[in-house]
Each structure stands twice: as C-alpha cells, then as structure tokens.
Short mmCIF file of C-alpha atoms and ligand atoms in Angstrom, two decimals:
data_model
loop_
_atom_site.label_atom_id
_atom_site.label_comp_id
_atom_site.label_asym_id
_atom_site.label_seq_id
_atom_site.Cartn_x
_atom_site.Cartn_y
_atom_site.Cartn_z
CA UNK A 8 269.08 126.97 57.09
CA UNK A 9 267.79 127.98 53.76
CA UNK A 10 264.37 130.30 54.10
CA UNK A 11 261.19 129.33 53.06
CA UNK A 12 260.64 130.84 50.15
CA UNK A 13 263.63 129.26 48.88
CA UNK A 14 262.97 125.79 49.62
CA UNK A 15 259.29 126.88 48.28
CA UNK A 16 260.86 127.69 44.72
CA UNK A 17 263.15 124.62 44.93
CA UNK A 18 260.13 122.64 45.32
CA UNK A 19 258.43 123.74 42.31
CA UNK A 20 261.44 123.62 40.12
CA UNK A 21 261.88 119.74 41.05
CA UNK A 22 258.39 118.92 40.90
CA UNK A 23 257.84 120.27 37.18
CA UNK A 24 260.92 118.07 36.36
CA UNK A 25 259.84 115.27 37.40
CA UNK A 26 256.18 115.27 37.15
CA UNK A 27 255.17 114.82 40.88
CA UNK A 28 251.82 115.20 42.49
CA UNK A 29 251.88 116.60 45.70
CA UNK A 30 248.78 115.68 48.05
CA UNK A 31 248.29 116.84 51.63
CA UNK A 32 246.00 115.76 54.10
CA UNK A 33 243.97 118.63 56.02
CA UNK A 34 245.93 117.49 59.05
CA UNK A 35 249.50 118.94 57.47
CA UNK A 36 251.03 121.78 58.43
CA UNK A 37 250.15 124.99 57.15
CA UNK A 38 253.26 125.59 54.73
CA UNK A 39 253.16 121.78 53.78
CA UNK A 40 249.39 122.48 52.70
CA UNK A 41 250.15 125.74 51.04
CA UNK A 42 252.91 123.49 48.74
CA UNK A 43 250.32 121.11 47.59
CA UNK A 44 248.78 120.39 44.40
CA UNK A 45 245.59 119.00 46.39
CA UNK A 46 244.64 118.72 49.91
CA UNK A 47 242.16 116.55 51.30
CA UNK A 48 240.59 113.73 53.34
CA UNK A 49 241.65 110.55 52.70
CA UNK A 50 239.32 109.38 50.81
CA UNK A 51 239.68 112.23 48.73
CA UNK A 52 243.46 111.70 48.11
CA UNK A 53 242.99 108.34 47.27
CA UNK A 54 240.85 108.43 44.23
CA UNK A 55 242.86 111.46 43.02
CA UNK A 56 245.73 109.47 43.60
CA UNK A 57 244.20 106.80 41.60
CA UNK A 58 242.55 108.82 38.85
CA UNK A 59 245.22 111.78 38.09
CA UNK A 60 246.68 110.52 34.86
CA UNK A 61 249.22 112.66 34.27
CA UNK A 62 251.52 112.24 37.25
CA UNK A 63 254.63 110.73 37.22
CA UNK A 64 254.98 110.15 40.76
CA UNK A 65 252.93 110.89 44.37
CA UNK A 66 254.40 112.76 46.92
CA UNK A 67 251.97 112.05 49.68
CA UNK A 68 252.40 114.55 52.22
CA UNK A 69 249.81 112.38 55.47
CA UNK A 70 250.40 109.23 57.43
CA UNK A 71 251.39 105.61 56.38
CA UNK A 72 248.24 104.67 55.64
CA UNK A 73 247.44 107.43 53.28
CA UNK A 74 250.38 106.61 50.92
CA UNK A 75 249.91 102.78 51.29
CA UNK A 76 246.04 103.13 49.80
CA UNK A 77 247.46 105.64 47.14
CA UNK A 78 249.24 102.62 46.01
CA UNK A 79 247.58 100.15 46.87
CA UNK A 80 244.78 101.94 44.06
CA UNK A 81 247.03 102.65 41.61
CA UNK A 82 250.27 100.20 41.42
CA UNK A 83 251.57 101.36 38.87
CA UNK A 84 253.17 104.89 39.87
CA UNK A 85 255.46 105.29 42.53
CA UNK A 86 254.08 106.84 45.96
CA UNK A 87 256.88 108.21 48.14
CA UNK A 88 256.57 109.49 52.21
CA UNK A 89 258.49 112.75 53.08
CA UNK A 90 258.91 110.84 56.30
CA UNK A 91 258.65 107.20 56.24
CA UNK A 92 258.28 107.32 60.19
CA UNK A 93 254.64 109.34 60.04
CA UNK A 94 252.42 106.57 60.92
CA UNK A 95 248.76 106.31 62.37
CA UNK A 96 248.69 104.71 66.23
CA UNK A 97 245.01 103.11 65.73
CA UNK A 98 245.84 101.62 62.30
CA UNK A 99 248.18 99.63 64.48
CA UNK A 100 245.70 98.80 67.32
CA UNK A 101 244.69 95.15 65.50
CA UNK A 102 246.67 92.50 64.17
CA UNK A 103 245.34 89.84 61.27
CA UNK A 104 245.51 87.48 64.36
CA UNK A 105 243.57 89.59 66.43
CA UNK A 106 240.90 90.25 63.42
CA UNK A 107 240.65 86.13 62.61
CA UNK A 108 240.15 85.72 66.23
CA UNK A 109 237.20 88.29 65.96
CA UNK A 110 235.70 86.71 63.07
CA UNK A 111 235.61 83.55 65.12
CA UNK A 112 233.69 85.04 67.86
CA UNK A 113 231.24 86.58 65.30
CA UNK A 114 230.47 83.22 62.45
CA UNK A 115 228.58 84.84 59.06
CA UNK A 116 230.47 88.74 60.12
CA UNK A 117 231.18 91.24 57.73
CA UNK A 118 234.27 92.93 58.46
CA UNK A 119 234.23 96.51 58.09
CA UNK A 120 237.86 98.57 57.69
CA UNK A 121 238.23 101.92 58.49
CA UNK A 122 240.67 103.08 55.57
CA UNK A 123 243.48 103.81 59.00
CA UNK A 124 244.51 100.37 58.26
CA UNK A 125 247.53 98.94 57.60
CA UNK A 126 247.24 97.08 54.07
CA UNK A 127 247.79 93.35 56.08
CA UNK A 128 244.55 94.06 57.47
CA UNK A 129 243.26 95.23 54.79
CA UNK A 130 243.79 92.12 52.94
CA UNK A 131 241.88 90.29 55.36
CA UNK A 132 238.53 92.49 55.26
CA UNK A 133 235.78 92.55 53.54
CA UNK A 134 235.06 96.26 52.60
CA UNK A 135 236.79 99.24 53.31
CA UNK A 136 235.18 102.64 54.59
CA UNK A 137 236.13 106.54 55.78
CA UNK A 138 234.46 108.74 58.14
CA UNK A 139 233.01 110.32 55.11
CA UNK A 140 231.28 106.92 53.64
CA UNK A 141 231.02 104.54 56.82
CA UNK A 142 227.37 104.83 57.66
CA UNK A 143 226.37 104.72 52.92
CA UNK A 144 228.69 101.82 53.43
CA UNK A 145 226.95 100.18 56.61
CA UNK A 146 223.76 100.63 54.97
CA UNK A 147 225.28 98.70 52.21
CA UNK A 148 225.56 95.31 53.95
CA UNK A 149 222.61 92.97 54.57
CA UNK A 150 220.65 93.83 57.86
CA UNK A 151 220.62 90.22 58.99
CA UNK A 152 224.62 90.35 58.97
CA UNK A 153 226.92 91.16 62.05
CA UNK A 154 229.23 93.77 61.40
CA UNK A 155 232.26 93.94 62.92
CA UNK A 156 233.52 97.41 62.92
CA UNK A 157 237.30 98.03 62.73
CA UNK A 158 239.88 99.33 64.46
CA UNK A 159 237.94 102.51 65.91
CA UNK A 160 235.49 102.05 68.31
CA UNK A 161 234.46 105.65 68.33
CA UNK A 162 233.91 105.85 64.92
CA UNK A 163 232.43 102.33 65.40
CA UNK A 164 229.76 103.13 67.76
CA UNK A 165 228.93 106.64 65.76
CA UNK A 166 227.75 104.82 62.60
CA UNK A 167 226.15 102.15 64.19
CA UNK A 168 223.56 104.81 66.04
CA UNK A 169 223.42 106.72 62.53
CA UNK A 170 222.27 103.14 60.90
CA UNK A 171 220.30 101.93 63.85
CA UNK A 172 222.27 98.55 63.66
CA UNK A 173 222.35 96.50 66.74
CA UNK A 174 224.24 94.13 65.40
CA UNK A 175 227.68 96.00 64.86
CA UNK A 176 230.52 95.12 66.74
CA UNK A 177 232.89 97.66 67.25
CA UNK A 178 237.00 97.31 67.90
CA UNK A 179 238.33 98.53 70.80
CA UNK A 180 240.94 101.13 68.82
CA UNK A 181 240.87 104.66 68.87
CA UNK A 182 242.99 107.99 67.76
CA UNK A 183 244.95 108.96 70.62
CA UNK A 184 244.87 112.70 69.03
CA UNK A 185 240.88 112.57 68.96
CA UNK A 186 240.98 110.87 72.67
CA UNK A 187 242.62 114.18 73.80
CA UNK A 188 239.23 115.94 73.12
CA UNK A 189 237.29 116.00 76.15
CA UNK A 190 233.64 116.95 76.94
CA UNK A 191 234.84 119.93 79.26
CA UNK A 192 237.26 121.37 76.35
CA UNK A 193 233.62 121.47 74.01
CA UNK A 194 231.96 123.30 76.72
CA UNK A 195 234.83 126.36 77.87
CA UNK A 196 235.13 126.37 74.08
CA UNK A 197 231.00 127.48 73.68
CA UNK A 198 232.03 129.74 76.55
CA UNK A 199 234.31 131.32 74.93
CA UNK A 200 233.10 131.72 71.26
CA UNK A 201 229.13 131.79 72.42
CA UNK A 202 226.67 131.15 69.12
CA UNK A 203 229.62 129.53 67.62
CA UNK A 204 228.37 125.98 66.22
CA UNK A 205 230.72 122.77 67.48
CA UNK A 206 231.62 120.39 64.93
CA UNK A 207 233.26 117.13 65.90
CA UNK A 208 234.91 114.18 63.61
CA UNK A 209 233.55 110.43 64.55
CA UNK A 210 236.84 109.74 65.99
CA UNK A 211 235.81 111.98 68.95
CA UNK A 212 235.00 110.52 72.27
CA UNK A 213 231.03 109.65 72.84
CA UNK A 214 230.20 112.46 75.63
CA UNK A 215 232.08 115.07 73.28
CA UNK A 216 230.04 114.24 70.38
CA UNK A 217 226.79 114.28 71.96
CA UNK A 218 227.39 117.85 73.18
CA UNK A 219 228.48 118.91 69.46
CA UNK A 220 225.81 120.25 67.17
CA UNK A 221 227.26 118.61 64.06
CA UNK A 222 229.19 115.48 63.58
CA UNK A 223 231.25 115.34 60.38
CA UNK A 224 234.16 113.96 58.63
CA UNK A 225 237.15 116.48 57.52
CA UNK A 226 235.69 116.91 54.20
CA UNK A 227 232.12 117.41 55.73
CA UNK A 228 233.59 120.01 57.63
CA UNK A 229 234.77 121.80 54.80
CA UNK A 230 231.13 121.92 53.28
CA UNK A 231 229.25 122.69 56.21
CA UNK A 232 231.25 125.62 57.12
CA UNK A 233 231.14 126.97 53.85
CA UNK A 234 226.88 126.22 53.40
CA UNK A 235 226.31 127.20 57.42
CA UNK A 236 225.45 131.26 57.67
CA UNK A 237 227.22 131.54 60.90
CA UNK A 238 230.86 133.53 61.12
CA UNK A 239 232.61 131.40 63.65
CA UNK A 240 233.05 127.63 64.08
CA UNK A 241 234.25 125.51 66.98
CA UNK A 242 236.31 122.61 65.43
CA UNK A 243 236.85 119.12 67.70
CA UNK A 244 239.58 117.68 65.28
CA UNK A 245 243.07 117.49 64.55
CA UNK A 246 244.49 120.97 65.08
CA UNK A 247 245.38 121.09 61.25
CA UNK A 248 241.97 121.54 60.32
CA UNK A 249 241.42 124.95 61.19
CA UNK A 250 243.86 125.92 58.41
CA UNK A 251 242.36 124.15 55.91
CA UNK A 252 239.26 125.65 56.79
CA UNK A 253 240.41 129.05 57.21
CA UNK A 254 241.72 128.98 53.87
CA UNK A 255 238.54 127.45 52.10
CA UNK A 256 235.97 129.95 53.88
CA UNK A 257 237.57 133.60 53.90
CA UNK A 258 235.93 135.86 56.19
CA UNK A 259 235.07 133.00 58.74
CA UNK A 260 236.61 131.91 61.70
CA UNK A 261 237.69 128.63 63.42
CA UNK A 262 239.22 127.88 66.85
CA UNK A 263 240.27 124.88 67.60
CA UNK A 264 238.72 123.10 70.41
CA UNK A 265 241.97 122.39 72.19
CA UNK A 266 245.37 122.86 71.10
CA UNK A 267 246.55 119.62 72.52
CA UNK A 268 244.68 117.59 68.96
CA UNK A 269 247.86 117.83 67.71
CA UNK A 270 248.82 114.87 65.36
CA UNK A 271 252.55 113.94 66.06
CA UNK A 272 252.49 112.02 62.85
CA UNK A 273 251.16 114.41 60.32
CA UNK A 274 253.39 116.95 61.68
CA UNK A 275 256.40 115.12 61.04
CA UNK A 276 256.27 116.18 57.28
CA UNK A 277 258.30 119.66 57.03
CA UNK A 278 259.13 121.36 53.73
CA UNK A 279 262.13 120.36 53.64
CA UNK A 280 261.54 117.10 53.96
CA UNK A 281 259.70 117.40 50.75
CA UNK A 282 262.35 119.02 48.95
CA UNK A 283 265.00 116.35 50.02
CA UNK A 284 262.43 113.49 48.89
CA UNK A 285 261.85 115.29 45.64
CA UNK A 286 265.88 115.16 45.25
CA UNK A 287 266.30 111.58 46.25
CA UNK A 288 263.48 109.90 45.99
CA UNK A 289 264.36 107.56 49.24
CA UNK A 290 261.51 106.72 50.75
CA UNK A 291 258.70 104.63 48.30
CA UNK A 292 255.94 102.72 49.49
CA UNK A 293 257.00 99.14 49.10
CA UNK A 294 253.97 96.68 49.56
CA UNK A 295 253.93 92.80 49.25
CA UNK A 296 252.21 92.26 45.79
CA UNK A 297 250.14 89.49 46.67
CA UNK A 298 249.06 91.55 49.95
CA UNK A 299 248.19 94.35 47.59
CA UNK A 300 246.03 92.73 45.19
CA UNK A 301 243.73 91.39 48.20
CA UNK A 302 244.12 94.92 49.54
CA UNK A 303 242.89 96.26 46.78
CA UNK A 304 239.38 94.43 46.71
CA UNK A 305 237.71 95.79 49.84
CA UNK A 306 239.04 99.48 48.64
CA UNK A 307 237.36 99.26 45.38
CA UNK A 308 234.32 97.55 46.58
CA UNK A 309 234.07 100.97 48.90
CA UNK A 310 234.43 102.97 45.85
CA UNK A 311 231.87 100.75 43.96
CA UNK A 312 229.38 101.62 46.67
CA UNK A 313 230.09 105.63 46.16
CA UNK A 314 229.35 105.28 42.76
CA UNK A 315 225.67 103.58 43.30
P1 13P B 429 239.50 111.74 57.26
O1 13P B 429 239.11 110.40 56.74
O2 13P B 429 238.32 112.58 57.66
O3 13P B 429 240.42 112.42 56.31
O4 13P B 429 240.31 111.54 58.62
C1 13P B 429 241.46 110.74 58.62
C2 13P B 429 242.06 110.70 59.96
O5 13P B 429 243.16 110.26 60.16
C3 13P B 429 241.25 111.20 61.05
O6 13P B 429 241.99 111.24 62.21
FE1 SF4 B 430 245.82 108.48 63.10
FE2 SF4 B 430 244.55 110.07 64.77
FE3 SF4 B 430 246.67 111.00 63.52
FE4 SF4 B 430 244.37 110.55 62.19
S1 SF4 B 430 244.75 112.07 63.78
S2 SF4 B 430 246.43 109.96 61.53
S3 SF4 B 430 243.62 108.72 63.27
S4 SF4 B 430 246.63 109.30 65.00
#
C-alpha cells in the first residue's frame, strides 16, 4: 500500500493536469478534507460548483446527492463520485409515486425538497431548500398555502415551529445517522464537558433538539463556534464535523456527541479512491436530460430566494 503522503502528491500532480476541483463535504474524512480545494455544506458546494469558472472537472468528494445537484447546476462540466456507491438513505425514503400521492391528499400544496433528494424527485417539486435556507425559504411561500415538507420529518417539523406554520406537512423520512443521536447521549455529554454549549443539526431527533442550546445547519455551526466566546463545544451531528470545526477554530474544542453519528456513506470516499478517479475518470454523474432541466428549476428558484 502506497503511504499517504504519496498518494497526497499523486493527487496534486493529476489534479493540476487536468484542471479538477476537489469539494468535500464537512462529513468526509479528515485526510479526504485536508485534500480538498473547498469543503462545505451542501449548499455551499453547489453554488461553488456552479460558479467556479475555471474548473475543468468536479471531483465531489460527499454523497449522491451532492454530485447530482453539482450537475444538475452546472451541465456543462463533468462531476465524477470517488465512490459511485456513497448514497444518502433519506433521499431514498420517497418515491415520485409516493410524492403525487401526497400532493393528492394536500390539493393547492407547495412541495418543499430538502436538497437530500434524488433529482426524480426533484423534478417533481416545487422549490428546493437546505438546513441552512429551509425556514428564509418557508417564509417565502404564501401563508394561505399547505406545505408539504420533504423527505425529513425532523427537519420538517424544526422549520415549521421556527415559521410558526400550521399548515406544513412533514414526510415521514429521516437520517438514520442523525436518528442515532439520542436525548440521553446530549445529557452524559453536558456531564462530561459541563459549560460546554450543545449544538444540534435539524436532522436531530425532537427531544434531542429541545435539550440543545443552539440548533444549526453544518455551515451555521462553523460560524457560531467561531463568533461564540466559549472554548469547548458539544456537537450533535455527523461525526465528521468535529474536524471541520477543529480545523476552522484553532484553540477550541469539539466532542462529538456520540461516536456512533457516523455516516457510512460519506466515509466510503478514501484517498485513494480519489487518486484512482483522478486516473480514470470512471465514475460521472449521468442524469436524464429532460429530468435535469425540471431539476434544475426548484434549485434555482432556492437560489433566487438567497439572493432577495
Ligand atoms: P448540510 O446541508 O448541513 O450540509 O447537511 C447535509 C446532510 O447530509 C446532513 O446530514
Ligand atoms: Fe444522508 Fe444522513 Fe448521511 Fe447526511 S448524514 S448524507 S442525511 S445519511
């Protein structure tokens, strides 16, 4: 097995030659972060993915998803996935079928996407959101309108107490890495680390986030540990964060709430895994083009929103 600073120094050699991007959700592994040009939330990714101008070609280093809304955004550079097989378990927890069968139930409904969606259900909603922009985008739709929130019902149910709407409808998905959280990890963890503030992602279960002082997305986390005077953090998210944060605020520290938030999926990208996807290029994101095009509208009526 070649070491790592090897495969490190192959990796740069191959991305100069052939112009690659390399983006890495805060979820990655440490080393696969460390090798990126950016990493981010997924939100974040995206538009770089859809702005950078100079980049030949994406390496997205994150879950299906991810890559699929990279280029989805911008069709006309090639995204490729380390590991095709890294997917995201709640972006498959609804079918189109399921979602027209939702719409029935709920006449006059906007449908709102979680960006963890595959791009067939994507097609079929109105507007797209994150867990950094779902409650700016809630507030964006007409208060006399049923919502119905998709696929994560934690996430769901979080905005719709943020907006006040009653008349949101959340799907019964959820992140099985997030549902590993539970209310008795938040509270051995203040035990432990005692002054330290909790902060939890929306995806967390409802009795874990009402015990957390601070509910945030990945890259909320990011600026509230850096603003936030206090030393130590307790972080209710994907293991992978506490890297990221580590990283972006020296001096501070971060324990994960429990080590079982570990994402199977984003740890399935491995440096070498880049490095032989640099060489071969095998694994693009191939999308229907008609499926992309109606993907496409509820993303960029998201980012229209961000830009009000
Ligand atoms: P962010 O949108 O905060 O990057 O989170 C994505 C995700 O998969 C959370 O589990
Ligand atoms: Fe999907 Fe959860 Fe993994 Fe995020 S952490 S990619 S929501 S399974």
């Amino acid at each position: 097995m070649d070491n790592q600073a090897d495969i490190v120094s192959r990796i740069d050699r191959l991305r100069r030659e052939r112009g690659a991007l390399i983006l890495a959700h805060s979820y990655e592994p440490g080393e696969v972060q460390d090798v990126a040009d950016v990493v981010g939330d997924s939100l974040e990714l995206s538009r770089i993915a859809a702005q950078n101008d100079s980049a030949k070609l994406v390496i997205f280093c994150g879950v299906h998803f991810m890559a699929e809304t990279a280029a989805i955004l911008r069709p006309d550079r090639p995204v490729y996935m380390p590991d095709p097989n890294a997917g995201c378990p709640m972006a498959n927890m609804i079918t189109p079928r399921e979602l027209a069968e939702e719409r029935n139930r709920h006449p006059g409904a906007v449908v709102v996407a979680y960006v963890n969606t595959t791009a067939e259900i994507k097609a079929v909603s109105d507007i797209c959101c994150t867990s950094a922009n779902a409650a700016q985008v809630v507030k964006s739709i007409p208060a006399d309108r049923p919502i119905i929130f998709i696929p994560d019902r934690n996430l769901g149910d979080w905005v719709a107490g943020e907006t006040g709407r009653k008349n949101l409808f959340p799907w019964r998905g959820f992140c099985p890495t997030h549902n590993r959280i539970m209310e008795r990890d938040v509270r051995e963890a203040r035990a432990a680390h005692p002054g330290a503030p909790v902060v939890a992602h929306p995806e967390c279960r409802p009795e874990v986030r009402a015990i957390a002082d601070r509910i945030a997305s990945t890259s909320g986390m990011v600026r509230f540990a850096k603003e936030s005077p206090a030393r130590e953090f307790v972080i209710a998210t994907e293991i992978g964060m506490c890297y990221r944060l580590a990283k972006e605020c020296p001096g501070k520290r971060f324990w994960p709430v429990t080590e079982l938030a570990d994402c199977p999926n984003m740890k399935l990208t491995t440096l070498e895994k880049i490095l032989w996807e640099l060489e071969d290029l095998a694994h693009p994101v191939r999308l229907d083009p008609a499926v992309a095009a109606a993907a496409r509208k509820p993303l960029e009526k998201m980012v229209a929103i961000l830009g009000q």
